[in-house]
């Protein structure tokens, strides 16, 4: 492929809009179907599961060789008494007649457009022709799972609960971030940790069910007492948290406390209602889920089904990226197809887990299953229950451009609301000054990981910060959180969000740095002690924090004039002037971005110098000194296109088309060898399915096609787009802008921009020999 250079053309005339290409929900809905995952054989076990969910409840669904339909149920807020995010449970559905029979034509399909898994089986059984159809889905608008029949053959369902938490047992594996992790102790635990059993609901109910009630809370009080945070909390978020499910069915008959059987019908249906309540006693939980199930069931099933489908149609109509390779005979077996499919499937997985009460867990989301090389505990995930900022952000970095603003809300709620308030409290408690710093690693309520902080109480320490050097002085989370909130504001122009969320968090983040670091004779902070991510442990003036602070101060200062800006502008100007210069050093290639002004003691494999490219976008196409960033990319010591590595994104923002393409194709075609589903990435650095791997894929793919300038109104099209990929697309941009178009062999054939006034801000990046 020819080497590309870039000429920038301001888009000042109306681009031809082809009448042949109608960009409607109908057009993309027809093309999204080609990314459906279809299997024509059953699976041996959970390694052959498909994901489906409604944003807070997720299922891993598979059909076994016997024809049984099995699924694990995950939920975003099912935190157990040991602080781990537990599976709600497992259900097995048997059918009569069985789905699998001799010489049947079997198909299991993830239907993206409807948000359902469709299972069909056709053939002759005992001299009769059978056409069995079963759908498995989670209602997009209600906390209920459906297994319903829709074929010509009447079906009877037998729903069975299968619990592995039947007796108390010792925690089978210790993960980094477990609440009682203590690596100085034998077994790596400070004391014995017991996993409590579920409770089966008995009695004369017309349903079966189970619940998990946290009758104790292990580690919450210990962690907060060690870290001096006990005075902040009024409620233990673990104690008395209760979660579980009940199973009902059409004309359901309770066979036992573990089995429910429906009548035989072409319209047979199993309904599984799922609830988390905190705080709650088991009796309260049971009463509430009974009321909830009756309220939902009072609405017609057909209406619920209709509204569910409408939600998913609306979701897919928000945006799309449908690329094909114009140099191959079969466009559905090409690099463009695999990248587009990976993008669509990852977006589906994000939507299936992104509307709950807590952010997406980077290490498996709510779609983990027992893994090879472990005890087989379905609740296990490598790295445990904690949130790492650097990992947690990656599933969210593409969601503004895809228009999925609702999916960002749990992320902002945890970091910019709940944890933010604790960060202010912690900063004042440790340093006796105002501000807020955000540690890299925290539990969902904001305390640092117990083992990272250490087992000596805060009051007995001279140094109040955590013991672990892996992220002791890694504080880029605060500036990047503000940066991500500003991105959200840029897209939607939400003035309430700006006033009530962005400004308070931004000011407290800047106050922390201003109060923590001393000023030199030039009026700049001397940022020591510090580190550059987890990689360089001994630094002065680290690039990630400097780039982040430069990003947010510049963007705050360029906000439109308002009373809140006039109130804060002097403070923002003062902070901007105190931020050290972007660190660079001289190399064989010339001036190059550096991890810090002074850096040593390398311990990890990140490239912090490249954070000036992304996320903070100080160096990219059409910006001064891009060669500094190019040199840094060429000289980076650690490379890769899997997991949380962001090389693909860096390359896209530098306009390196061939390199970005090669990396993203490798990323899209690499998934877990032990998983059947082609978007269960990993385990890479983390766990399966690796949400960082898919999150980077989404952002890199978007950025090859479209980029926006944080510091102006410019919108760049085709900044790193390969000519051999054609694409139909619909993406979002700042100022409530939607861009819909078609690209053929590197040329824009049609384009629609809403509002039309934004056309003049578009720059087409065109290659030439």
XYZ file of C-alpha atoms in Angstrom:
769
model
C 0.000 0.000 0.000
C 1.260 3.488 -0.829
C 2.694 5.623 1.934
C 0.281 8.355 2.982
C 0.811 12.002 3.725
C -1.898 14.434 4.682
C -3.324 17.563 3.088
C -5.996 19.347 5.078
C -9.020 20.788 3.322
C -11.592 22.829 5.187
C -14.994 21.535 4.298
C -16.759 24.642 3.025
C -19.202 23.296 0.446
C -22.129 20.926 0.661
C -20.946 17.396 -0.005
C -23.111 15.372 -2.314
C -25.579 13.208 -0.429
C -26.361 10.099 -2.448
C -30.036 9.324 -2.813
C -29.066 5.688 -3.134
C -27.650 5.608 0.396
C -30.365 6.337 2.948
C -28.884 6.531 6.430
C -31.801 5.332 8.469
C -32.230 2.904 11.307
C -33.516 0.436 8.712
C -30.315 0.543 6.638
C -27.936 -0.119 9.515
C -30.301 -2.591 11.124
C -30.098 -4.750 8.029
C -26.296 -4.608 7.974
C -25.807 -5.215 11.708
C -27.225 -8.696 11.199
C -24.132 -9.827 9.335
C -22.200 -9.498 12.601
C -24.532 -11.907 14.375
C -22.687 -14.889 15.838
C -24.123 -18.171 14.542
C -23.250 -21.674 15.728
C -24.607 -24.823 14.119
C -23.539 -27.216 16.846
C -24.012 -27.302 20.627
C -21.204 -26.592 23.075
C -19.428 -28.947 25.468
C -19.702 -26.586 28.431
C -19.573 -22.945 29.548
C -16.519 -22.322 27.353
C -19.041 -22.198 24.507
C -21.215 -19.495 26.028
C -22.713 -16.454 24.327
C -23.316 -13.165 26.163
C -26.624 -11.363 26.344
C -27.838 -8.736 28.800
C -29.877 -5.634 29.514
C -27.221 -3.337 30.994
C -27.330 -4.570 34.588
C -28.049 -8.307 34.232
C -25.878 -10.439 31.972
C -26.064 -14.079 30.924
C -23.511 -16.557 29.630
C -25.716 -18.877 27.565
C -24.820 -22.207 25.999
C -26.622 -25.308 24.722
C -25.097 -28.592 25.826
C -24.831 -31.775 23.779
C -27.945 -33.074 25.557
C -29.962 -30.083 24.385
C -30.115 -28.476 27.841
C -29.941 -24.669 27.786
C -27.634 -23.428 30.539
C -26.673 -19.962 31.675
C -24.858 -18.158 34.443
C -26.511 -14.973 35.680
C -24.261 -11.995 36.411
C -25.245 -8.630 37.848
C -23.392 -5.349 38.255
C -24.196 -4.950 41.966
C -24.150 -8.513 43.366
C -21.314 -7.823 45.811
C -20.797 -10.662 48.279
C -19.814 -10.445 51.941
C -16.119 -10.746 51.014
C -16.323 -7.775 48.656
C -16.229 -9.912 45.495
C -18.641 -9.392 42.612
C -20.450 -12.738 42.636
C -22.564 -14.504 40.065
C -26.215 -14.442 41.028
C -26.514 -18.106 40.080
C -26.870 -20.712 37.357
C -30.003 -22.053 35.651
C -30.488 -25.146 33.497
C -33.499 -25.346 31.170
C -34.576 -28.756 29.880
C -37.069 -28.981 27.049
C -39.532 -31.635 26.005
C -39.005 -32.543 23.238
C -35.259 -32.099 23.556
C -33.669 -29.464 21.339
C -30.905 -31.822 20.235
C -32.003 -35.029 18.505
C -30.610 -37.281 15.773
C -30.033 -35.556 12.431
C -31.582 -32.284 13.606
C -30.660 -28.997 11.989
C -29.479 -26.962 15.008
C -28.668 -23.260 15.158
C -27.826 -20.889 17.993
C -27.640 -17.241 16.977
C -26.868 -14.044 18.829
C -29.295 -11.679 17.137
C -27.787 -8.264 17.760
C -30.720 -6.268 16.439
C -33.204 -7.790 18.890
C -30.758 -8.313 21.783
C -31.684 -11.997 21.958
C -30.141 -15.433 21.601
C -32.279 -17.465 19.191
C -32.061 -21.263 19.325
C -33.731 -23.378 16.657
C -33.823 -27.074 15.906
C -35.555 -28.705 12.936
C -35.898 -32.282 11.760
C -37.789 -35.521 12.117
C -38.157 -37.030 15.553
C -39.985 -40.328 16.024
C -41.608 -39.937 12.649
C -42.831 -36.419 13.260
C -41.477 -33.173 11.854
C -40.352 -30.818 14.585
C -39.576 -27.111 14.415
C -38.440 -25.994 17.861
C -37.654 -22.353 18.524
C -36.458 -20.872 21.816
C -35.310 -17.331 22.655
C -33.161 -16.389 25.644
C -32.985 -12.686 26.516
C -32.925 -10.112 29.291
C -35.620 -7.463 29.139
C -34.030 -4.130 28.215
C -36.520 -2.297 30.432
C -37.113 -4.667 33.352
C -34.972 -6.929 35.603
C -36.285 -10.167 34.138
C -34.811 -12.973 32.043
C -37.021 -14.743 29.511
C -36.761 -18.191 27.957
C -39.683 -18.419 25.553
C -40.724 -20.764 22.762
C -41.734 -19.540 19.324
C -41.578 -22.563 16.995
C -44.292 -24.746 15.474
C -43.673 -27.530 17.984
C -45.264 -27.234 21.437
C -42.554 -27.219 24.127
C -42.461 -27.863 27.850
C -39.750 -26.185 29.888
C -38.234 -27.544 33.082
C -36.223 -24.848 34.869
C -33.660 -26.044 37.398
C -31.530 -24.037 39.828
C -27.911 -25.178 40.061
C -26.025 -23.639 42.949
C -22.372 -24.217 43.757
C -22.581 -22.135 46.951
C -24.440 -24.788 48.939
C -22.206 -24.969 52.023
C -19.672 -22.588 53.580
C -16.245 -23.027 52.007
C -12.861 -21.342 52.097
C -12.085 -18.770 49.443
C -10.629 -21.029 46.717
C -8.260 -18.482 45.138
C -6.702 -15.275 46.412
C -6.708 -12.372 43.980
C -4.909 -9.078 44.086
C -7.380 -6.627 45.669
C -9.192 -9.192 47.839
C -10.173 -7.368 51.036
C -8.120 -9.519 53.405
C -5.169 -10.030 51.078
C -1.937 -9.904 53.082
C 1.082 -11.069 51.144
C 3.189 -11.231 54.274
C 1.053 -14.070 55.636
C 1.002 -17.765 54.694
C -1.760 -18.312 52.176
C -1.669 -14.594 51.327
C -4.660 -13.869 53.568
C -4.701 -11.991 56.846
C -7.173 -14.500 58.176
C -9.427 -17.275 56.937
C -12.064 -16.111 54.433
C -15.303 -18.075 54.175
C -17.687 -17.978 51.220
C -21.226 -18.218 52.560
C -23.912 -20.364 50.898
C -27.002 -19.189 49.063
C -30.428 -19.657 50.593
C -33.073 -21.620 48.723
C -36.600 -20.244 49.025
C -38.910 -22.962 50.294
C -42.609 -22.996 51.061
C -45.821 -23.236 49.078
C -44.972 -20.555 46.548
C -45.843 -20.907 42.875
C -42.233 -20.242 42.001
C -38.746 -21.397 42.902
C -35.917 -19.119 43.887
C -32.806 -18.405 45.842
C -30.979 -15.488 47.400
C -27.575 -14.584 48.756
C -27.703 -12.503 51.921
C -24.596 -10.841 53.332
C -25.135 -11.580 56.998
C -21.593 -10.361 57.612
C -19.172 -7.924 56.016
C -15.581 -9.087 55.838
C -12.930 -6.447 55.428
C -14.906 -3.248 54.955
C -14.444 -1.992 58.521
C -10.876 -3.308 58.694
C -9.877 -1.553 55.486
C -11.385 1.773 56.505
C -9.990 1.603 60.026
C -6.491 0.956 58.664
C -6.802 3.881 56.255
C -8.372 6.344 58.686
C -11.617 6.535 56.731
C -14.121 5.069 59.172
C -15.507 8.513 60.042
C -16.664 9.066 56.466
C -19.058 6.156 56.129
C -22.543 5.995 57.562
C -23.509 2.704 55.903
C -21.599 -0.475 55.131
C -22.263 -1.105 51.402
C -21.672 -4.836 51.847
C -23.512 -5.756 55.059
C -27.115 -6.919 54.489
C -26.829 -6.632 50.712
C -29.193 -9.265 49.352
C -29.441 -10.495 45.781
C -31.001 -13.443 44.007
C -33.807 -14.504 41.698
C -37.152 -16.246 41.484
C -38.363 -18.383 38.568
C -41.922 -18.449 37.294
C -43.448 -19.997 34.192
C -46.590 -20.218 32.102
C -48.939 -22.398 34.135
C -45.877 -23.224 36.182
C -45.834 -26.235 38.470
C -43.335 -26.353 41.335
C -41.832 -29.837 41.181
C -39.415 -29.180 44.066
C -37.618 -26.242 45.659
C -35.118 -26.543 42.795
C -37.322 -27.292 39.777
C -40.234 -25.569 38.052
C -42.100 -27.064 35.094
C -44.288 -25.209 32.600
C -47.214 -26.501 30.611
C -46.612 -27.782 27.074
C -47.356 -25.014 24.611
C -46.133 -23.239 21.503
C -46.019 -20.152 23.743
C -44.359 -21.722 26.793
C -42.258 -19.288 28.773
C -39.943 -19.163 31.780
C -39.500 -15.804 33.534
C -36.625 -15.239 35.958
C -36.851 -12.075 38.063
C -33.566 -10.774 39.475
C -33.170 -8.271 42.312
C -30.471 -6.695 44.456
C -31.575 -4.782 47.530
C -29.367 -3.004 50.062
C -29.792 -3.047 52.949
C -32.331 -5.808 53.227
C -33.172 -8.855 55.264
C -34.127 -11.993 53.311
C -37.801 -11.618 54.175
C -37.852 -8.022 52.935
C -36.066 -9.023 49.744
C -38.507 -11.852 49.081
C -41.501 -9.608 49.591
C -40.110 -6.967 47.245
C -39.248 -9.390 44.445
C -42.739 -10.901 44.658
C -44.259 -7.437 44.266
C -41.819 -6.607 41.471
C -42.646 -9.791 39.557
C -46.388 -9.141 39.799
C -46.004 -5.555 38.610
C -43.955 -6.595 35.587
C -46.228 -9.535 34.761
C -49.273 -7.257 34.849
C -48.108 -5.802 31.532
C -48.663 -7.966 28.473
C -45.703 -10.061 27.418
C -46.090 -8.930 23.824
C -45.828 -5.308 24.918
C -42.713 -6.054 26.967
C -41.210 -7.884 24.002
C -42.058 -4.980 21.681
C -40.484 -2.355 23.942
C -37.391 -4.523 24.392
C -36.909 -4.739 20.636
C -37.511 -1.003 20.295
C -34.720 -0.302 22.787
C -32.221 -2.347 20.812
C -33.319 -0.900 17.462
C -32.859 2.580 18.918
C -29.471 1.566 20.306
C -28.144 0.348 16.960
C -29.548 3.420 15.228
C -27.474 5.739 17.448
C -24.302 4.975 15.525
C -22.542 2.395 13.426
C -19.277 1.545 11.658
C -19.761 -0.950 8.830
C -16.514 -1.411 6.901
C -15.814 -3.709 3.953
C -12.620 -4.517 2.089
C -12.785 -3.377 -1.534
C -9.784 -5.503 -2.579
C -11.142 -8.981 -1.807
C -13.783 -11.119 -3.478
C -15.538 -11.991 -0.215
C -15.942 -8.841 1.907
C -17.317 -10.907 4.811
C -13.999 -12.742 5.143
C -11.617 -9.826 5.286
C -9.710 -7.621 7.691
C -12.394 -4.924 7.521
C -15.099 -7.457 8.371
C -13.254 -8.796 11.409
C -12.590 -5.310 12.762
C -16.192 -4.206 12.156
C -17.509 -7.369 13.783
C -15.222 -6.925 16.779
C -16.440 -3.337 17.099
C -20.121 -4.329 16.928
C -19.770 -7.243 19.355
C -17.790 -5.229 21.878
C -20.358 -2.453 21.715
C -23.063 -5.058 22.349
C -21.169 -6.455 25.356
C -20.715 -2.946 26.744
C -24.425 -2.187 26.339
C -25.285 -5.519 27.980
C -23.379 -4.577 31.150
C -23.177 -0.789 31.085
C -26.455 0.437 32.619
C -26.109 -0.989 36.115
C -25.330 0.510 39.483
C -21.547 0.172 39.139
C -19.022 0.581 36.327
C -18.010 -2.267 34.069
C -15.399 -4.535 35.598
C -12.448 -4.497 33.212
C -11.473 -8.040 34.235
C -14.400 -9.971 32.833
C -17.367 -7.610 33.205
C -20.357 -9.708 34.348
C -19.547 -12.456 31.817
C -16.919 -14.527 33.625
C -17.170 -18.317 33.715
C -15.039 -21.000 35.394
C -11.627 -20.889 33.792
C -8.981 -23.424 32.940
C -6.196 -23.526 35.497
C -8.396 -22.340 38.384
C -10.491 -24.145 40.968
C -13.543 -23.846 38.726
C -15.185 -21.221 40.920
C -17.494 -19.178 38.629
C -16.954 -16.144 40.876
C -13.191 -16.019 40.339
C -11.559 -13.312 38.236
C -7.869 -12.504 38.064
C -7.047 -9.237 39.895
C -10.140 -9.600 42.035
C -12.924 -7.200 43.004
C -11.066 -3.880 42.831
C -11.113 -1.110 40.241
C -7.884 0.085 38.579
C -8.417 3.517 37.040
C -6.160 2.875 34.048
C -8.161 -0.244 33.214
C -11.662 0.878 34.182
C -11.638 3.919 31.893
C -10.923 1.983 28.681
C -14.430 0.557 28.063
C -15.702 4.156 28.306
C -13.345 6.114 26.053
C -15.341 5.431 22.870
C -18.873 5.954 24.164
C -19.267 9.659 23.370
C -18.387 9.058 19.726
C -20.810 6.131 19.517
C -23.536 8.243 21.136
C -23.908 5.857 24.072
C -24.113 8.562 26.709
C -26.378 6.534 28.976
C -23.702 3.857 29.338
C -21.222 6.376 30.810
C -23.433 7.289 33.760
C -22.391 4.479 36.182
C -18.741 5.407 35.591
C -19.324 9.065 36.448
C -21.571 8.183 39.372
C -18.918 6.090 41.084
C -15.878 8.254 40.393
C -17.303 11.787 40.210
C -19.896 11.414 42.935
C -19.458 8.637 45.504
C -15.681 8.234 45.409
C -15.008 11.929 44.807
C -16.492 12.835 48.173
C -14.323 10.243 49.894
C -11.262 11.531 48.028
C -11.850 15.002 49.453
C -12.227 13.556 52.942
C -9.072 11.445 52.570
C -6.998 14.350 51.282
C -7.971 16.562 54.215
C -7.426 13.736 56.701
C -3.965 12.806 55.393
C -2.555 16.237 54.546
C -4.720 18.764 56.361
C -5.406 20.758 53.216
C -8.201 21.054 50.659
C -8.353 19.171 47.393
C -8.865 15.642 46.141
C -6.482 13.013 44.837
C -7.761 9.830 43.236
C -5.668 6.731 43.950
C -5.148 4.389 41.028
C -6.627 1.369 42.826
C -9.826 1.462 44.879
C -12.759 -0.661 45.922
C -16.190 0.382 44.722
C -16.682 2.576 47.808
C -13.298 4.332 47.432
C -10.864 2.782 49.922
C -7.486 1.677 48.618
C -6.791 -2.013 48.328
C -5.998 -3.335 51.772
C -2.707 -4.995 50.925
C -1.606 -1.986 48.843
C -2.226 0.396 51.698
C -0.609 -1.907 54.223
C -1.547 -3.357 57.575
C -0.277 -0.510 59.773
C -2.923 1.999 60.814
C -2.867 5.453 59.285
C -2.597 7.142 62.688
C 0.638 5.245 63.400
C 2.301 6.340 60.155
C 4.440 9.335 59.304
C 3.675 8.705 55.627
C -0.099 8.424 55.330
C -0.068 7.187 51.746
C -0.221 3.549 50.734
C 2.808 1.288 51.070
C 2.701 -0.234 47.582
C 5.072 1.482 45.197
C 3.178 0.275 42.154
C 0.941 3.332 42.287
C 1.882 5.212 45.441
C 2.255 8.546 43.622
C 0.276 7.718 40.482
C -2.346 10.476 40.397
C -3.292 10.816 36.747
C -6.814 9.542 37.533
C -7.973 12.929 38.807
C -6.984 14.987 35.741
C -8.183 12.274 33.378
C -11.541 12.002 35.109
C -12.021 15.736 34.579
C -10.868 15.366 30.981
C -13.462 12.643 30.364
C -16.191 14.743 31.963
C -15.203 17.683 29.761
C -15.439 15.408 26.735
C -18.965 14.468 27.785
C -19.811 18.153 28.233
C -18.355 19.018 24.818
C -20.638 16.486 23.140
C -23.876 17.362 24.951
C -23.324 20.931 26.231
C -24.885 19.894 29.552
C -24.649 23.057 31.643
C -25.938 21.428 34.824
C -23.276 18.713 34.558
C -20.625 21.386 34.022
C -21.676 23.410 37.039
C -22.511 20.652 39.514
C -19.964 17.969 38.577
C -17.104 19.135 36.387
C -16.170 22.407 38.078
C -16.150 21.080 41.682
C -14.113 17.970 40.794
C -11.727 19.926 38.560
C -11.071 22.567 41.201
C -10.419 20.006 43.925
C -8.079 18.009 41.693
C -6.078 21.144 40.889
C -6.075 22.238 44.556
C -4.514 18.937 45.534
C -1.563 19.323 43.187
C -1.161 22.982 44.145
C -1.131 22.185 47.850
C 0.986 19.039 47.605
C 3.901 20.290 45.479
C 6.252 23.180 46.174
C 6.948 25.966 43.695
C 10.419 26.716 42.296
C 11.926 30.095 41.512
C 10.243 30.064 38.097
C 6.806 29.719 39.701
C 6.409 26.090 38.554
C 5.648 23.064 40.664
C 8.465 20.661 41.346
C 6.493 17.434 41.110
C 8.522 15.170 43.333
C 7.865 12.599 44.709
C 6.010 11.254 41.708
C 5.939 8.386 39.264
C 4.944 7.897 35.630
C 2.083 5.405 35.729
C 3.211 2.071 37.202
C 6.298 1.993 35.008
C 8.795 4.609 36.214
C 8.841 4.690 40.002
C 11.249 7.538 40.734
C 10.298 10.674 38.842
C 10.213 14.426 38.854
C 7.549 16.136 36.732
C 5.735 13.092 35.251
C 4.241 13.556 31.801
C 0.807 11.935 32.359
C -0.172 14.280 35.209
C 1.365 17.309 33.494
C -0.373 16.574 30.190
C -3.662 15.962 31.996
C -3.481 19.207 33.969
C -2.540 21.176 30.857
C -5.468 19.588 29.060
C -8.087 20.491 31.645
C -6.863 24.015 32.428
C -6.770 24.969 28.757
C -10.227 23.539 28.160
C -11.714 25.217 31.227
C -10.237 28.540 30.205
C -11.750 28.280 26.716
C -15.276 27.718 28.057
C -17.801 30.354 26.965
C -18.058 33.364 29.223
C -20.362 32.795 32.183
C -20.666 33.661 35.839
C -19.088 30.389 36.926
C -16.153 30.947 34.583
C -15.616 34.493 35.830
C -15.665 33.154 39.402
C -12.938 30.598 38.691
C -10.832 32.067 35.908
C -8.136 33.587 38.140
C -7.635 30.247 39.915
C -7.471 28.361 36.625
C -4.950 30.826 35.198
C -2.816 30.496 38.325
C -2.810 26.704 38.087
C -2.042 26.764 34.370
C 1.018 28.930 34.983
C 2.309 26.596 37.717
C 2.177 23.392 35.668
C 5.660 22.337 34.520
C 6.451 22.150 30.823
C 5.835 18.915 28.959
C 8.962 16.823 29.629
C 11.157 16.009 26.636
C 14.639 14.659 26.146
C 17.103 14.496 23.303
C 17.515 11.163 21.499
C 19.092 9.860 18.318
C 15.913 10.921 16.518
C 15.895 14.403 18.010
C 13.595 15.952 20.598
C 11.277 13.301 22.029
C 8.486 13.206 24.596
C 9.779 11.787 27.897
C 7.984 9.889 30.685
C 9.083 12.644 33.107
C 11.715 15.368 33.350
C 13.711 12.972 35.523
C 12.832 9.273 35.519
C 14.373 6.004 36.680
C 13.567 2.608 38.219
C 11.473 1.012 35.462
C 9.087 -1.651 36.796
C 6.244 -2.055 34.284
C 5.640 -2.025 30.527
C 3.552 1.108 29.893
C 4.591 4.081 27.756
C 3.610 7.121 29.859
C 5.304 9.542 27.445
C 2.588 8.741 24.894
C -0.217 10.006 27.137
C 0.396 13.436 25.611
C -0.988 11.884 22.394
C -3.824 10.004 24.020
C -5.844 10.523 26.111
C -4.805 14.169 26.415
C -4.276 14.936 22.721
C -1.693 17.661 23.000
C 0.229 16.168 20.046
C -1.601 14.796 17.028
C -2.231 15.553 13.384
C -2.329 19.272 12.570
C -0.556 20.213 15.840
C 2.910 21.701 16.456
C 5.836 19.440 17.341
C 4.116 16.263 16.223
C 7.611 14.933 15.488
C 8.258 14.789 19.258
C 5.347 12.359 19.551
C 6.384 10.434 16.441
C 9.849 9.967 17.898
C 8.417 8.798 21.203
C 6.272 6.221 19.442
C 9.219 4.914 17.440
C 11.435 4.682 20.510
C 8.857 3.187 22.886
C 10.324 0.265 24.756
C 7.115 -1.731 25.072
C 4.850 -2.628 22.174
C 1.707 -4.627 21.613
C -1.848 -4.771 20.312
C -3.650 -6.637 23.058
C -5.221 -5.901 26.416
C -4.810 -2.384 27.722
C -1.994 -1.510 25.310
C -3.031 1.579 23.345
C -0.566 1.537 20.431
C -3.446 1.344 17.934
C -4.919 4.588 19.285
C -1.567 6.409 19.398
C -0.960 5.471 15.753
C -4.396 6.662 14.665
C -3.947 10.062 16.319
C -0.580 10.455 14.620
C -2.080 9.608 11.219
C -0.073 6.394 10.846
C -2.602 4.534 8.740
C -0.721 1.342 7.927
C 0.500 0.819 11.476
C -2.913 1.531 12.988
C -4.561 -0.867 10.564
C -2.100 -3.698 11.215
C -2.487 -3.339 14.968
C -6.265 -3.158 15.021
C -6.626 -6.141 12.673
C -4.370 -8.182 14.958
C -6.439 -7.035 17.946
C -9.771 -7.902 16.318
C -8.666 -11.390 15.315
C -7.205 -12.416 18.673
C -9.587 -13.783 21.279
C -9.443 -16.304 24.110
C -8.425 -19.708 22.774
C -10.612 -21.390 25.392
C -13.739 -19.406 24.460
C -16.001 -20.033 21.500
C -17.382 -16.507 21.327
C -15.184 -14.354 19.036
C -15.332 -11.220 21.230
C -14.375 -12.887 24.499
C -10.932 -11.312 24.421
C -8.112 -12.223 26.733
C -6.987 -13.127 29.202
C -4.089 -10.852 28.124
C -2.941 -8.876 31.179
C -6.295 -9.178 32.912
C -9.135 -11.704 32.507
C -11.725 -13.079 30.086
C -13.596 -11.345 28.572
C -11.006 -8.543 28.658
C -12.932 -5.270 28.402
C -9.766 -3.221 27.933
C -8.902 -5.117 24.765
C -12.321 -4.417 23.270
C -12.436 -0.851 24.564
C -9.181 0.029 22.815
C -10.420 -1.659 19.633
C -13.516 0.538 19.587
C -11.633 3.793 20.152
C -8.891 2.988 17.658
C -11.420 2.100 14.948
C -13.328 5.341 15.518
C -10.155 7.432 15.573
C -8.912 6.052 12.263
C -12.056 7.475 10.685
C -12.926 10.526 12.794
C -11.109 12.692 15.304
C -12.103 15.910 17.034
C -9.816 18.601 18.373
C -10.273 19.247 22.091
C -8.964 22.775 21.754
C -10.959 24.026 18.749
C -14.101 23.241 16.750
C -12.236 21.156 14.152
C -13.484 17.710 13.109
C -11.086 15.524 11.115
C -12.354 12.850 8.736
C -10.144 10.032 7.400
C -7.066 10.954 9.491
C -5.780 7.357 9.383
C -8.233 5.533 7.144
C -6.942 2.868 4.698
C -8.059 3.288 1.090
C -8.769 -0.433 0.758
C -11.544 -0.204 3.370
C -14.918 1.204 2.347
C -17.301 2.186 5.132
C -20.816 3.304 5.945
C -20.831 5.130 9.252
C -22.746 7.244 11.702
C -20.778 8.802 14.556
C -21.160 11.628 17.059
C -18.990 14.691 17.615
C -18.970 17.646 20.037
C -21.706 20.274 20.052
C -24.474 17.693 19.581
C -23.136 16.874 16.127
C -23.980 13.706 14.206
C -22.019 12.759 11.084
C -23.338 10.101 8.714
C -21.510 9.108 5.574
C -20.050 6.696 3.077
C -16.409 6.314 2.069
C -15.335 4.385 -1.057
C -11.652 3.826 -1.896
C -10.551 6.692 0.312
C -13.067 9.194 -0.997
C -16.162 10.490 0.747
C -19.075 9.681 -1.528
C -21.815 11.058 0.669
C -21.988 12.943 3.927
C -24.709 14.316 6.142
C -23.890 16.618 9.049
C -26.353 17.599 11.743
C -26.546 20.463 12.552
C -25.638 21.741 9.100
C -23.708 24.652 10.645
C -20.974 22.192 11.647
C -20.086 21.406 8.019
C -17.622 24.292 7.955
C -15.695 22.748 10.860
C -14.957 19.503 9.013
C -11.496 18.875 7.628
C -10.993 16.073 5.117
C -7.580 14.437 5.455
C -6.642 13.348 1.931
C -3.693 11.158 0.936
C -1.481 11.679 -2.099
C 1.532 9.908 -3.566
